[in-house]
PDB file of C-alpha atoms in Angstrom:
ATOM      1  CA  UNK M   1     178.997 149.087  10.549  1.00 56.00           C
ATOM      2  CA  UNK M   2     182.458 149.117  10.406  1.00 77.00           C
ATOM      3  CA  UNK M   3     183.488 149.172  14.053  1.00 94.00           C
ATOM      4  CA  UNK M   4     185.098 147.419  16.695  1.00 97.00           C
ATOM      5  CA  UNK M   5     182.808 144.114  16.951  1.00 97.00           C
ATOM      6  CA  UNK M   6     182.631 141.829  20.446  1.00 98.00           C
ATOM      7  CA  UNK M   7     181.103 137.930  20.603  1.00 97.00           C
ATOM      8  CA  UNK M   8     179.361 136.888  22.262  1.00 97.00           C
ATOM      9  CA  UNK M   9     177.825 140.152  23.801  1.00 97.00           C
ATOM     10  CA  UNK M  10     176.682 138.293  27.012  1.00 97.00           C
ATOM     11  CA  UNK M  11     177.675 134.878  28.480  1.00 98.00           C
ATOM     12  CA  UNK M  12     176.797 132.885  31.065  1.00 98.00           C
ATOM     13  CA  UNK M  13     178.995 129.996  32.440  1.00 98.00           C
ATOM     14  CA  UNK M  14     179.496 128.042  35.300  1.00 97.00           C
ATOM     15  CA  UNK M  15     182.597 128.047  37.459  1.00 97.00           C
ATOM     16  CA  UNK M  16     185.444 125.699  36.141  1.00 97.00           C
ATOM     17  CA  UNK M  17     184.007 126.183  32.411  1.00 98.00           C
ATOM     18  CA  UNK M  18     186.443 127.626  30.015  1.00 98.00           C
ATOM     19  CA  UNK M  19     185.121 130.584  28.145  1.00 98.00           C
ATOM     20  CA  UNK M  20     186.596 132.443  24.847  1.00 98.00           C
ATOM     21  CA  UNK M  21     185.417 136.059  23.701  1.00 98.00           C
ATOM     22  CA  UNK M  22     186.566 137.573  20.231  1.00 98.00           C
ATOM     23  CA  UNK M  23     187.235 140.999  18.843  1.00 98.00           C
ATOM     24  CA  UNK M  24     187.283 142.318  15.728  1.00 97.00           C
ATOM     25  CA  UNK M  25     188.991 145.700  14.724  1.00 97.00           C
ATOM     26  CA  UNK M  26     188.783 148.332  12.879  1.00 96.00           C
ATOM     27  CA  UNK M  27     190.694 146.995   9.961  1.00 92.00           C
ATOM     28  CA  UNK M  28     193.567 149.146   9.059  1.00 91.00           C
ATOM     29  CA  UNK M  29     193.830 149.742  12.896  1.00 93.00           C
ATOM     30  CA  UNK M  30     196.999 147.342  13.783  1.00 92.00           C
ATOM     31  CA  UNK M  31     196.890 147.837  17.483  1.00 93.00           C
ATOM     32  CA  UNK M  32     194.342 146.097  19.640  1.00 95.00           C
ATOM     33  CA  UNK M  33     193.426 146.090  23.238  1.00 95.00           C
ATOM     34  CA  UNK M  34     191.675 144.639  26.038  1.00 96.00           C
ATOM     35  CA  UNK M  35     190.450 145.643  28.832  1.00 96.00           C
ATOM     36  CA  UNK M  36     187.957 144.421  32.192  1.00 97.00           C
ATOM     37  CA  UNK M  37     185.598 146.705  33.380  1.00 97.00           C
ATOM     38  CA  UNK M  38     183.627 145.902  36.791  1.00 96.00           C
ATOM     39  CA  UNK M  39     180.826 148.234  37.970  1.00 92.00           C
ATOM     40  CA  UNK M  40     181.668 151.558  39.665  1.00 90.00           C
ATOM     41  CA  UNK M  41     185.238 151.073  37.949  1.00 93.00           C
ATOM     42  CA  UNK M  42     187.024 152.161  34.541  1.00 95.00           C
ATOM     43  CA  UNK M  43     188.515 149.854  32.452  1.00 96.00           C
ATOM     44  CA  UNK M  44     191.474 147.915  33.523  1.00 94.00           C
ATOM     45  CA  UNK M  45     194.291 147.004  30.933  1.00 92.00           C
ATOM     46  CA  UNK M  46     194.483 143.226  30.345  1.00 94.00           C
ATOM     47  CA  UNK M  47     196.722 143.050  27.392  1.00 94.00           C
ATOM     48  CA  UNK M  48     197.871 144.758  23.928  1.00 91.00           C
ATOM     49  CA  UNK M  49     198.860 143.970  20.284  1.00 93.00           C
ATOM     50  CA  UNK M  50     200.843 145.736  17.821  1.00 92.00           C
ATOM     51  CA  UNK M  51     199.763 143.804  15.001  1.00 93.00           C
ATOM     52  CA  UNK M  52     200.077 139.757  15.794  1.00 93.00           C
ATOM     53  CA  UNK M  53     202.626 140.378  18.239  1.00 92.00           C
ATOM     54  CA  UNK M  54     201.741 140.790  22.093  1.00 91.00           C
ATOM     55  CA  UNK M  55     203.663 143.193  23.647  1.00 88.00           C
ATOM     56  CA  UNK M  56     202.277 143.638  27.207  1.00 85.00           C
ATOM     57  CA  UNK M  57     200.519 141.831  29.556  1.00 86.00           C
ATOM     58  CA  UNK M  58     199.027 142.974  32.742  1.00 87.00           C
ATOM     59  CA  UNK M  59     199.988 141.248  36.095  1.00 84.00           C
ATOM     60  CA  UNK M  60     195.917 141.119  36.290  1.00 78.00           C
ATOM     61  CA  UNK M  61     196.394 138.502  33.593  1.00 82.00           C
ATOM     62  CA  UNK M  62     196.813 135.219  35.404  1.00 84.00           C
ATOM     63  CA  UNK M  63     197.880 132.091  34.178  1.00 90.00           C
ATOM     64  CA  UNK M  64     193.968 131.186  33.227  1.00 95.00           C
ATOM     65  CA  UNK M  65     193.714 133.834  30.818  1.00 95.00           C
ATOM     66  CA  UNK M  66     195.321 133.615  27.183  1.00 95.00           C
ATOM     67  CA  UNK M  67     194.681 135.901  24.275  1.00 96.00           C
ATOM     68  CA  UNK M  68     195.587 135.630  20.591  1.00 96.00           C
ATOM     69  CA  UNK M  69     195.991 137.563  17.808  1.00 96.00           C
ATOM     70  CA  UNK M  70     196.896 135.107  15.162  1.00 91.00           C
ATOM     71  CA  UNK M  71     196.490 137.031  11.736  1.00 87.00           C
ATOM     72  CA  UNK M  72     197.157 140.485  13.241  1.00 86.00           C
ATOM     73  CA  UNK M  73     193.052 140.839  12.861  1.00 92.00           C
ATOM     74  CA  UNK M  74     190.814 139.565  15.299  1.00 96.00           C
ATOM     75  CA  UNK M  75     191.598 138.230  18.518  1.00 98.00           C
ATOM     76  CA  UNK M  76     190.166 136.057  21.098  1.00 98.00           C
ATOM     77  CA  UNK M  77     190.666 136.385  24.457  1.00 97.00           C
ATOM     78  CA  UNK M  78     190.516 132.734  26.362  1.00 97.00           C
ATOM     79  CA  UNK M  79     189.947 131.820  30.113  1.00 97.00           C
ATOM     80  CA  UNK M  80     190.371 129.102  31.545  1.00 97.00           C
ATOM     81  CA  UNK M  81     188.798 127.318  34.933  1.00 97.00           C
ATOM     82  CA  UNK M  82     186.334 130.594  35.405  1.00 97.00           C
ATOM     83  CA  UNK M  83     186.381 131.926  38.662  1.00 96.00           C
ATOM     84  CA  UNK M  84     183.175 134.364  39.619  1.00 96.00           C
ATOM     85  CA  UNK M  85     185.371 136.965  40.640  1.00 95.00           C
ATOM     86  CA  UNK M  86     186.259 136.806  36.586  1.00 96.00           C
ATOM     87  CA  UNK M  87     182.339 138.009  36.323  1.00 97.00           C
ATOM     88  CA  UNK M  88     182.742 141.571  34.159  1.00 97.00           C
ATOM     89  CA  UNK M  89     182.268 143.488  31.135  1.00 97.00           C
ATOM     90  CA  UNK M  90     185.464 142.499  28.821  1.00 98.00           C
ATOM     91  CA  UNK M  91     186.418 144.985  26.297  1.00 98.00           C
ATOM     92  CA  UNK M  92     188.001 145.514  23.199  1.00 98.00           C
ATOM     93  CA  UNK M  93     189.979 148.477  21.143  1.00 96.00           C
ATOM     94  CA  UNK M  94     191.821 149.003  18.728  1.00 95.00           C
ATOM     95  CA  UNK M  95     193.442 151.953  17.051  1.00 92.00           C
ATOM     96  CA  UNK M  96     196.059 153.008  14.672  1.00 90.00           C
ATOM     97  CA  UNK M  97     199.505 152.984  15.880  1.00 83.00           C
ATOM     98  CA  UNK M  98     200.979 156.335  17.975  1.00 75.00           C
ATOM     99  CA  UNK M  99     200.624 157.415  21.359  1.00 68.00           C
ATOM    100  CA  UNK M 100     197.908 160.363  19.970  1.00 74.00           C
ATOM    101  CA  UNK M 101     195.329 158.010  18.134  1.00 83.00           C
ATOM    102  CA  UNK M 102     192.123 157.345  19.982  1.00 87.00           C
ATOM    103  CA  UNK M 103     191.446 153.872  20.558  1.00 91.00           C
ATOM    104  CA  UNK M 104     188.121 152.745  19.352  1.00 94.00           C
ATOM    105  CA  UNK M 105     186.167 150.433  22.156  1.00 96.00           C
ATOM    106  CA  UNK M 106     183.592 147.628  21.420  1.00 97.00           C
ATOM    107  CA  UNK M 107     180.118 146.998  22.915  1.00 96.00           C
ATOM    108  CA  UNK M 108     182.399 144.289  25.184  1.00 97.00           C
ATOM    109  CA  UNK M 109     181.279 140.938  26.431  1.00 98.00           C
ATOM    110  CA  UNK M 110     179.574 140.825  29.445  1.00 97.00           C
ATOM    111  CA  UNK M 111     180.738 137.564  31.651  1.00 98.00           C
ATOM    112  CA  UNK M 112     178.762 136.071  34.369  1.00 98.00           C
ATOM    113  CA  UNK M 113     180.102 132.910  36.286  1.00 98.00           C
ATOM    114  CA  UNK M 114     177.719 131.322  38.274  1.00 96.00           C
TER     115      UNK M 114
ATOM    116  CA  UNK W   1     197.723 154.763  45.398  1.00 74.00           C
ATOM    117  CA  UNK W   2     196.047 154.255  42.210  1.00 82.00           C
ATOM    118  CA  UNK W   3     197.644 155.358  39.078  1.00 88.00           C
ATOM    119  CA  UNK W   4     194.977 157.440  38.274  1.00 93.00           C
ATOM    120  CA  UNK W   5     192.472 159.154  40.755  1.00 95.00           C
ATOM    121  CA  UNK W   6     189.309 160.487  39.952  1.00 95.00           C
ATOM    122  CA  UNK W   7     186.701 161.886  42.146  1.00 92.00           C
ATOM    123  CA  UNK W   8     183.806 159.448  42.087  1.00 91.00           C
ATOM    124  CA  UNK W   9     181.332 161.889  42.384  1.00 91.00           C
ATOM    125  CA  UNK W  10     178.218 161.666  41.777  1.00 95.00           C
ATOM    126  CA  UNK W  11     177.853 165.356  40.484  1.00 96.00           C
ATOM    127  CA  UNK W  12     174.535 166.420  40.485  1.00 97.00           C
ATOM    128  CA  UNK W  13     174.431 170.067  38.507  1.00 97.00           C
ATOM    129  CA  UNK W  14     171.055 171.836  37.025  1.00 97.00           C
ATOM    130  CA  UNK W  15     171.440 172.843  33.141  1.00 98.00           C
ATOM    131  CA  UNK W  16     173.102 175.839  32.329  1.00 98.00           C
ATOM    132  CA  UNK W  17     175.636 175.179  35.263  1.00 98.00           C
ATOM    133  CA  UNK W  18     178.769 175.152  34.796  1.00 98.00           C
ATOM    134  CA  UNK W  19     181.282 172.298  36.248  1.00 97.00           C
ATOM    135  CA  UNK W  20     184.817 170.691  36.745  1.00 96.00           C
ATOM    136  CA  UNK W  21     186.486 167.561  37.299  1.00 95.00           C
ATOM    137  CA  UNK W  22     189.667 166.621  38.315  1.00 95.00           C
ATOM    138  CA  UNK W  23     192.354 163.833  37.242  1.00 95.00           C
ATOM    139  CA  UNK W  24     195.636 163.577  39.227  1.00 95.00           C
ATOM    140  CA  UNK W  25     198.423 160.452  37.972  1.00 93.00           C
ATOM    141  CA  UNK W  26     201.116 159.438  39.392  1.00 90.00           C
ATOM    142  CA  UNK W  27     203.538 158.456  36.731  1.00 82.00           C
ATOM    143  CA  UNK W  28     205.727 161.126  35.294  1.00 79.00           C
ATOM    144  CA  UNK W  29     206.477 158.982  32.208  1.00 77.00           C
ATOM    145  CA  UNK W  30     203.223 159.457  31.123  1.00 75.00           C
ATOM    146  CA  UNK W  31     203.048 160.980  27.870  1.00 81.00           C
ATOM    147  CA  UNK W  32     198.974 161.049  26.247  1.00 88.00           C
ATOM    148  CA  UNK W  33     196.581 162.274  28.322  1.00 92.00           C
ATOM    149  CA  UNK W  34     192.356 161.847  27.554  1.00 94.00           C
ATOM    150  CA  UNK W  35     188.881 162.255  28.466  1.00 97.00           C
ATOM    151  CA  UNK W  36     186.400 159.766  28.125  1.00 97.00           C
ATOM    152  CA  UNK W  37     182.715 159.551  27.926  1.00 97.00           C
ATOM    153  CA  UNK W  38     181.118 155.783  28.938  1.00 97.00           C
ATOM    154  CA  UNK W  39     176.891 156.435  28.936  1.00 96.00           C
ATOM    155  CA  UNK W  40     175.226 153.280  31.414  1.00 93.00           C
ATOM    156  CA  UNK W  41     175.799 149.724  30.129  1.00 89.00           C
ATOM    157  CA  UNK W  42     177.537 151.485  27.017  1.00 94.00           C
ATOM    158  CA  UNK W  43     181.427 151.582  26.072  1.00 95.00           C
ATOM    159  CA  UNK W  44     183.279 154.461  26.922  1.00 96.00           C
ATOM    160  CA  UNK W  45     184.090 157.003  23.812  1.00 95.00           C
ATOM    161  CA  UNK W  46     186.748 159.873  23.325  1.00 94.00           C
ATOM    162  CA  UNK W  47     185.763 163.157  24.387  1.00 96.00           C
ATOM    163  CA  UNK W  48     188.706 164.762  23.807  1.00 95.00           C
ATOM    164  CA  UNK W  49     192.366 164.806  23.822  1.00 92.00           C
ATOM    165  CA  UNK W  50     194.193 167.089  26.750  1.00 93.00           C
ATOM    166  CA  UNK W  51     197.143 168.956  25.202  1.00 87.00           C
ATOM    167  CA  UNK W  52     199.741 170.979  27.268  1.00 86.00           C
ATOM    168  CA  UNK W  53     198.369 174.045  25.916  1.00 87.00           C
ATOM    169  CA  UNK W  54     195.050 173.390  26.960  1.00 88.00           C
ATOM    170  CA  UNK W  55     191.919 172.961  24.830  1.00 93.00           C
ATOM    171  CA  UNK W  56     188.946 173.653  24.347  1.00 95.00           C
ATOM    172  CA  UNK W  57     185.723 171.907  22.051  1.00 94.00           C
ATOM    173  CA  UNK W  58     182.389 173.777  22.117  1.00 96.00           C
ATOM    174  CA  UNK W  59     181.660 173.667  25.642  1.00 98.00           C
ATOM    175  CA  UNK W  60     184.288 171.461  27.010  1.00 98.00           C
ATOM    176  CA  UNK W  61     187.836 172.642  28.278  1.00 97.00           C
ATOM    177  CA  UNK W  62     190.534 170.494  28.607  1.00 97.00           C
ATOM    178  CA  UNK W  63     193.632 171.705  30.844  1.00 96.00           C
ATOM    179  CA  UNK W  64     197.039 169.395  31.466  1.00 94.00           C
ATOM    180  CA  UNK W  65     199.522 170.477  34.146  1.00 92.00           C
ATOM    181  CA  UNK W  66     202.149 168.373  33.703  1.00 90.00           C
ATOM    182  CA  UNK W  67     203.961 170.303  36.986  1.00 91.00           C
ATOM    183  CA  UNK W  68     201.747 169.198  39.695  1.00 92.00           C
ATOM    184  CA  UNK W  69     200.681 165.777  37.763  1.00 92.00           C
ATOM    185  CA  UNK W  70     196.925 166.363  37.363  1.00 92.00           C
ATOM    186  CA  UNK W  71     194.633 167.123  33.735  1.00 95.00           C
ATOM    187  CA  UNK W  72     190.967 168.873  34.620  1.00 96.00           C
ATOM    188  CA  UNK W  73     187.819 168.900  32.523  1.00 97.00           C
ATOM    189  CA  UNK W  74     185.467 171.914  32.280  1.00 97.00           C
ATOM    190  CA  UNK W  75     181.707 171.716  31.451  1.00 98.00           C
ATOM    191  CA  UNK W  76     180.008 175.221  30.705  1.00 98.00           C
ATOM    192  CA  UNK W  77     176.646 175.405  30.099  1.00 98.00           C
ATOM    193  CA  UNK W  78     175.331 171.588  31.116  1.00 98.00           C
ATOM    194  CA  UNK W  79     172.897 170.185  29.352  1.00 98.00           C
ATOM    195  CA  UNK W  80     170.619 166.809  29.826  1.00 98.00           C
ATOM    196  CA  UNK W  81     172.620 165.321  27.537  1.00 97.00           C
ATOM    197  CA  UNK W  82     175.971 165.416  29.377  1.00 98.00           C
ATOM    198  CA  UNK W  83     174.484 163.129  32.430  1.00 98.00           C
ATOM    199  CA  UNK W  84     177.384 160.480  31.826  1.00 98.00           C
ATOM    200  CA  UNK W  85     180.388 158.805  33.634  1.00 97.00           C
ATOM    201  CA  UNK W  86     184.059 160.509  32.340  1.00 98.00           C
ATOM    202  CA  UNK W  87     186.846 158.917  32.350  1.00 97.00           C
ATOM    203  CA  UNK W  88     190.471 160.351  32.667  1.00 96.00           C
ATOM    204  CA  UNK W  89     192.945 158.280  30.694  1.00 94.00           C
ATOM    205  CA  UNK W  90     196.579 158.154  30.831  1.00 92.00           C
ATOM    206  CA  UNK W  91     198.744 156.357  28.052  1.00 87.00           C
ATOM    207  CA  UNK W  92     202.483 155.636  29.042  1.00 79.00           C
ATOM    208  CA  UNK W  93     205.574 156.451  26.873  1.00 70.00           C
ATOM    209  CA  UNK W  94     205.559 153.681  24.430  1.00 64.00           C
ATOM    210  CA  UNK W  95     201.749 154.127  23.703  1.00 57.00           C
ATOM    211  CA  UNK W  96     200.183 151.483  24.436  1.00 68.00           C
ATOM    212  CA  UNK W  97     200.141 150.545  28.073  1.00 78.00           C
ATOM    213  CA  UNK W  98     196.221 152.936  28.763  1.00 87.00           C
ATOM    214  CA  UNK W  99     195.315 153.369  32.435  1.00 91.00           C
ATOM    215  CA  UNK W 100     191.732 154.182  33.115  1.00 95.00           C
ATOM    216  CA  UNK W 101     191.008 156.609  36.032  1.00 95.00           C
ATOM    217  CA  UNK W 102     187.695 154.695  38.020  1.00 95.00           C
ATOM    218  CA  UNK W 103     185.006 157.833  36.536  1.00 96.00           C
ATOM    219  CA  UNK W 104     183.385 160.792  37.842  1.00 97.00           C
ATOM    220  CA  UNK W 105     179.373 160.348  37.460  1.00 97.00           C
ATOM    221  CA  UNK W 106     177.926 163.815  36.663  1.00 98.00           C
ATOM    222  CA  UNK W 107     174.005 164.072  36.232  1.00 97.00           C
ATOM    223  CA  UNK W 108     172.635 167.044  34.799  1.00 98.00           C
ATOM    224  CA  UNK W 109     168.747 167.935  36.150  1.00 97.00           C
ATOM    225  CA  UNK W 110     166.218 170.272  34.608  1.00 95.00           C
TER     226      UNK W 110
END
């Protein structure tokens, strides 16, 4: 399967644990996303690579929350001191470059902080 | 306001019926406009593209009016099938910076 990939697909932590999630793209796609999805709501936008460079980051982002893109392949998506109201479904997509291309989601990562 | 409202529904049609939903976005700058299709405890998938001309794939019809700020999605002829949540999407100039309108739920009975 050559898709967008997500690990873990479910994780379980307790508040104040530090948690990472990783995504890997398509692999001639050079943008990548991620989003947070809670129930009864779309996706929100947490950040964005073109390549290894991040070029946006949401003001949902706090300090706690760091991802990574280090090769301009996969990325990992860090947070720190979990909070439960960080408890959702993280996604990932990616998708060639252009405002046109359809970006290409993963199963995502479903958090839960206990 | 959000930057993207959708009505929540749910939408609860018999097959063969046919029905719409409505987007409305509040930044002008926006440039790529989208329908999604997320199934339960799935992630979401294109549907299709909305182009300022309108279009239209099998049984879906996509319509963008730029004008009064709001893209609409037409179902004709439901099926089981179609019982999903879509998702209006809205990418900024640039490209990358993708808002997500919250869904409209839409079951389709026998």
């Amino acid at each position: 399967d050559t898709g967008v990939s997500q690990n873990p697909r479910h994780k379980i932590t307790k508040r104040g644990q530090n948690v990472t999630f990783r995504c890997d793209p398509i692999s001639e796609h050079n943008r990548l996303y991620w989003y947070r999805q809670t129930l009864g709501q779309g996706p929100e936008f947490l950040t964005y690579f073109q390549n290894e460079a991040q070029l946006e980051k949401s003001r949902l982002l706090s300090d706690r929350f760091s991802a990574e893109r280090p090769k301009g392949s996969f990325s990992t998506l860090e947070i720190q001191r979990t909070e439960q109201g960080d408890s959702a479904m993280y996604l990932c997509a990616s998708s060639l470059e252009g405002p046109g291309h359809e970006q290409f989601f993963g199963p995502g990562t479903r958090l839960t902080v206990l | 306001r959000k930057e993207v409202e959708q009505d929540p529904g749910p939408f609860n049609v018999p097959e063969g019926a046919t029905v719409a939903f409505n987007c409305t976005y509040s930044n002008s700058a926006s440039q790529s406009f989208f329908w999604y299709r997320q199934d339960c405890r799935k992630e979401p998938k294109l549907l299709m593209s909305v182009y300022s001309s309108g279009n239209e794939d099998g049984r879906f019809t996509a319509q963008l009016n730029r004008a009064s700020q709001y893209i609409s999605l037409l179902i004709r002829d439901s099926k089981l099938s179609d019982s999903a949540t879509y998702l209006c999407v809205v990418r900024f100039t640039g490209g990358f910076k993708t808002i997500f309108g919250a869904g409209t739920r839409l079951f389709v009975k026998a």
